[in-house]
Amino acid sequence: MSSLARTRRLAAALLAALSMLLVAAPAALAENGTGLAGPTTDKTITFFCFGVIAFFGLLVIVLSLIQGRLEKRKEARKQTLQRLS
């Protein structure tokens, strides 16, 4: 079996599974207007939004720290190559 045929079969299977999940999701996740976390209140929404804000703040900080370390490694590697050449 060629690689292209295998890729097409995999894509078709994933598309079929995703379609089935999209069709079944409303019935599975809502019963009389109550979701998995119980009835939705203003307090629930507020705390969820605060969590989203905190997540993205932490994400920016962590990714900035990672980028700083990678830049430091890159500069050290450049200096080592210049010193050895």
Tab-separated table of C-alpha atoms in Angstrom:
chain	number	residue	atom	x	y	z
A	1	MET	CA	0.000	0.000	0.000
A	2	SER	CA	1.422	3.367	-0.965
A	3	SER	CA	2.032	6.158	1.480
A	4	LEU	CA	-0.529	8.392	-0.246
A	5	ALA	CA	-3.273	5.773	0.036
A	6	ARG	CA	-2.465	5.206	3.710
A	7	THR	CA	-2.611	8.954	4.362
A	8	ARG	CA	-5.962	9.245	2.596
A	9	ARG	CA	-7.424	6.347	4.571
A	10	LEU	CA	-6.209	7.867	7.827
A	11	ALA	CA	-7.639	11.284	6.911
A	12	ALA	CA	-10.985	9.725	5.983
A	13	ALA	CA	-11.125	7.774	9.259
A	14	LEU	CA	-10.293	10.874	11.312
A	15	LEU	CA	-12.889	12.924	9.449
A	16	ALA	CA	-15.544	10.270	10.054
A	17	ALA	CA	-14.693	10.050	13.775
A	18	LEU	CA	-14.751	13.844	14.145
A	19	SER	CA	-18.103	14.044	12.374
A	20	MET	CA	-19.593	11.439	14.700
A	21	LEU	CA	-18.303	13.302	17.749
A	22	LEU	CA	-19.757	16.597	16.524
A	23	VAL	CA	-23.144	14.991	15.986
A	24	ALA	CA	-23.168	13.293	19.400
A	25	ALA	CA	-21.723	16.166	21.477
A	26	PRO	CA	-24.896	18.178	22.157
A	27	ALA	CA	-26.790	15.163	23.451
A	28	ALA	CA	-23.883	13.906	25.517
A	29	LEU	CA	-22.946	17.132	27.256
A	30	ALA	CA	-26.274	18.742	28.109
A	31	GLU	CA	-29.184	17.437	30.099
A	32	ASN	CA	-32.002	19.891	30.759
A	33	GLY	CA	-29.631	22.824	30.283
A	34	THR	CA	-27.109	21.522	32.814
A	35	GLY	CA	-23.604	20.776	31.582
A	36	LEU	CA	-20.786	18.777	33.149
A	37	ALA	CA	-20.001	21.494	35.709
A	38	GLY	CA	-23.594	21.951	36.843
A	39	PRO	CA	-25.782	24.966	36.260
A	40	THR	CA	-23.979	27.943	34.789
A	41	THR	CA	-23.994	30.988	37.052
A	42	ASP	CA	-22.301	34.370	36.905
A	43	LYS	CA	-19.828	33.211	39.545
A	44	THR	CA	-18.871	30.173	37.450
A	45	ILE	CA	-18.313	32.292	34.354
A	46	THR	CA	-16.294	34.873	36.300
A	47	PHE	CA	-13.955	32.294	37.820
A	48	PHE	CA	-13.535	30.540	34.478
A	49	CYS	CA	-12.598	33.835	32.796
A	50	PHE	CA	-10.136	34.645	35.591
A	51	GLY	CA	-8.591	31.227	35.000
A	52	VAL	CA	-8.249	31.943	31.279
A	53	ILE	CA	-6.587	35.291	32.012
A	54	ALA	CA	-4.173	33.675	34.487
A	55	PHE	CA	-3.370	30.856	32.050
A	56	PHE	CA	-2.402	33.208	29.245
A	57	GLY	CA	-0.396	35.411	31.602
A	58	LEU	CA	1.575	32.400	32.829
A	59	LEU	CA	1.953	31.135	29.268
A	60	VAL	CA	3.549	34.414	28.161
A	61	ILE	CA	5.925	34.408	31.138
A	62	VAL	CA	7.004	30.781	30.667
A	63	LEU	CA	7.493	31.112	26.916
A	64	SER	CA	9.502	34.333	27.413
A	65	LEU	CA	11.778	32.569	29.912
A	66	ILE	CA	12.286	29.684	27.492
A	67	GLN	CA	13.078	32.075	24.647
A	68	GLY	CA	15.578	33.960	26.825
A	69	ARG	CA	17.422	30.762	27.683
A	70	LEU	CA	17.502	29.673	24.048
A	71	GLU	CA	18.852	33.074	23.004
A	72	LYS	CA	21.546	32.836	25.686
A	73	ARG	CA	22.566	29.389	24.418
A	74	LYS	CA	22.638	30.669	20.841
A	75	GLU	CA	24.892	33.587	21.769
A	76	ALA	CA	27.224	31.305	23.735
A	77	ARG	CA	27.444	28.948	20.759
A	78	LYS	CA	28.216	31.868	18.421
A	79	GLN	CA	30.983	33.126	20.717
A	80	THR	CA	32.478	29.653	20.954
A	81	LEU	CA	32.483	29.281	17.164
A	82	GLN	CA	34.087	32.703	16.710
A	83	ARG	CA	36.709	31.917	19.313
A	84	LEU	CA	37.574	28.579	17.677
A	85	SER	CA	37.657	29.882	14.098
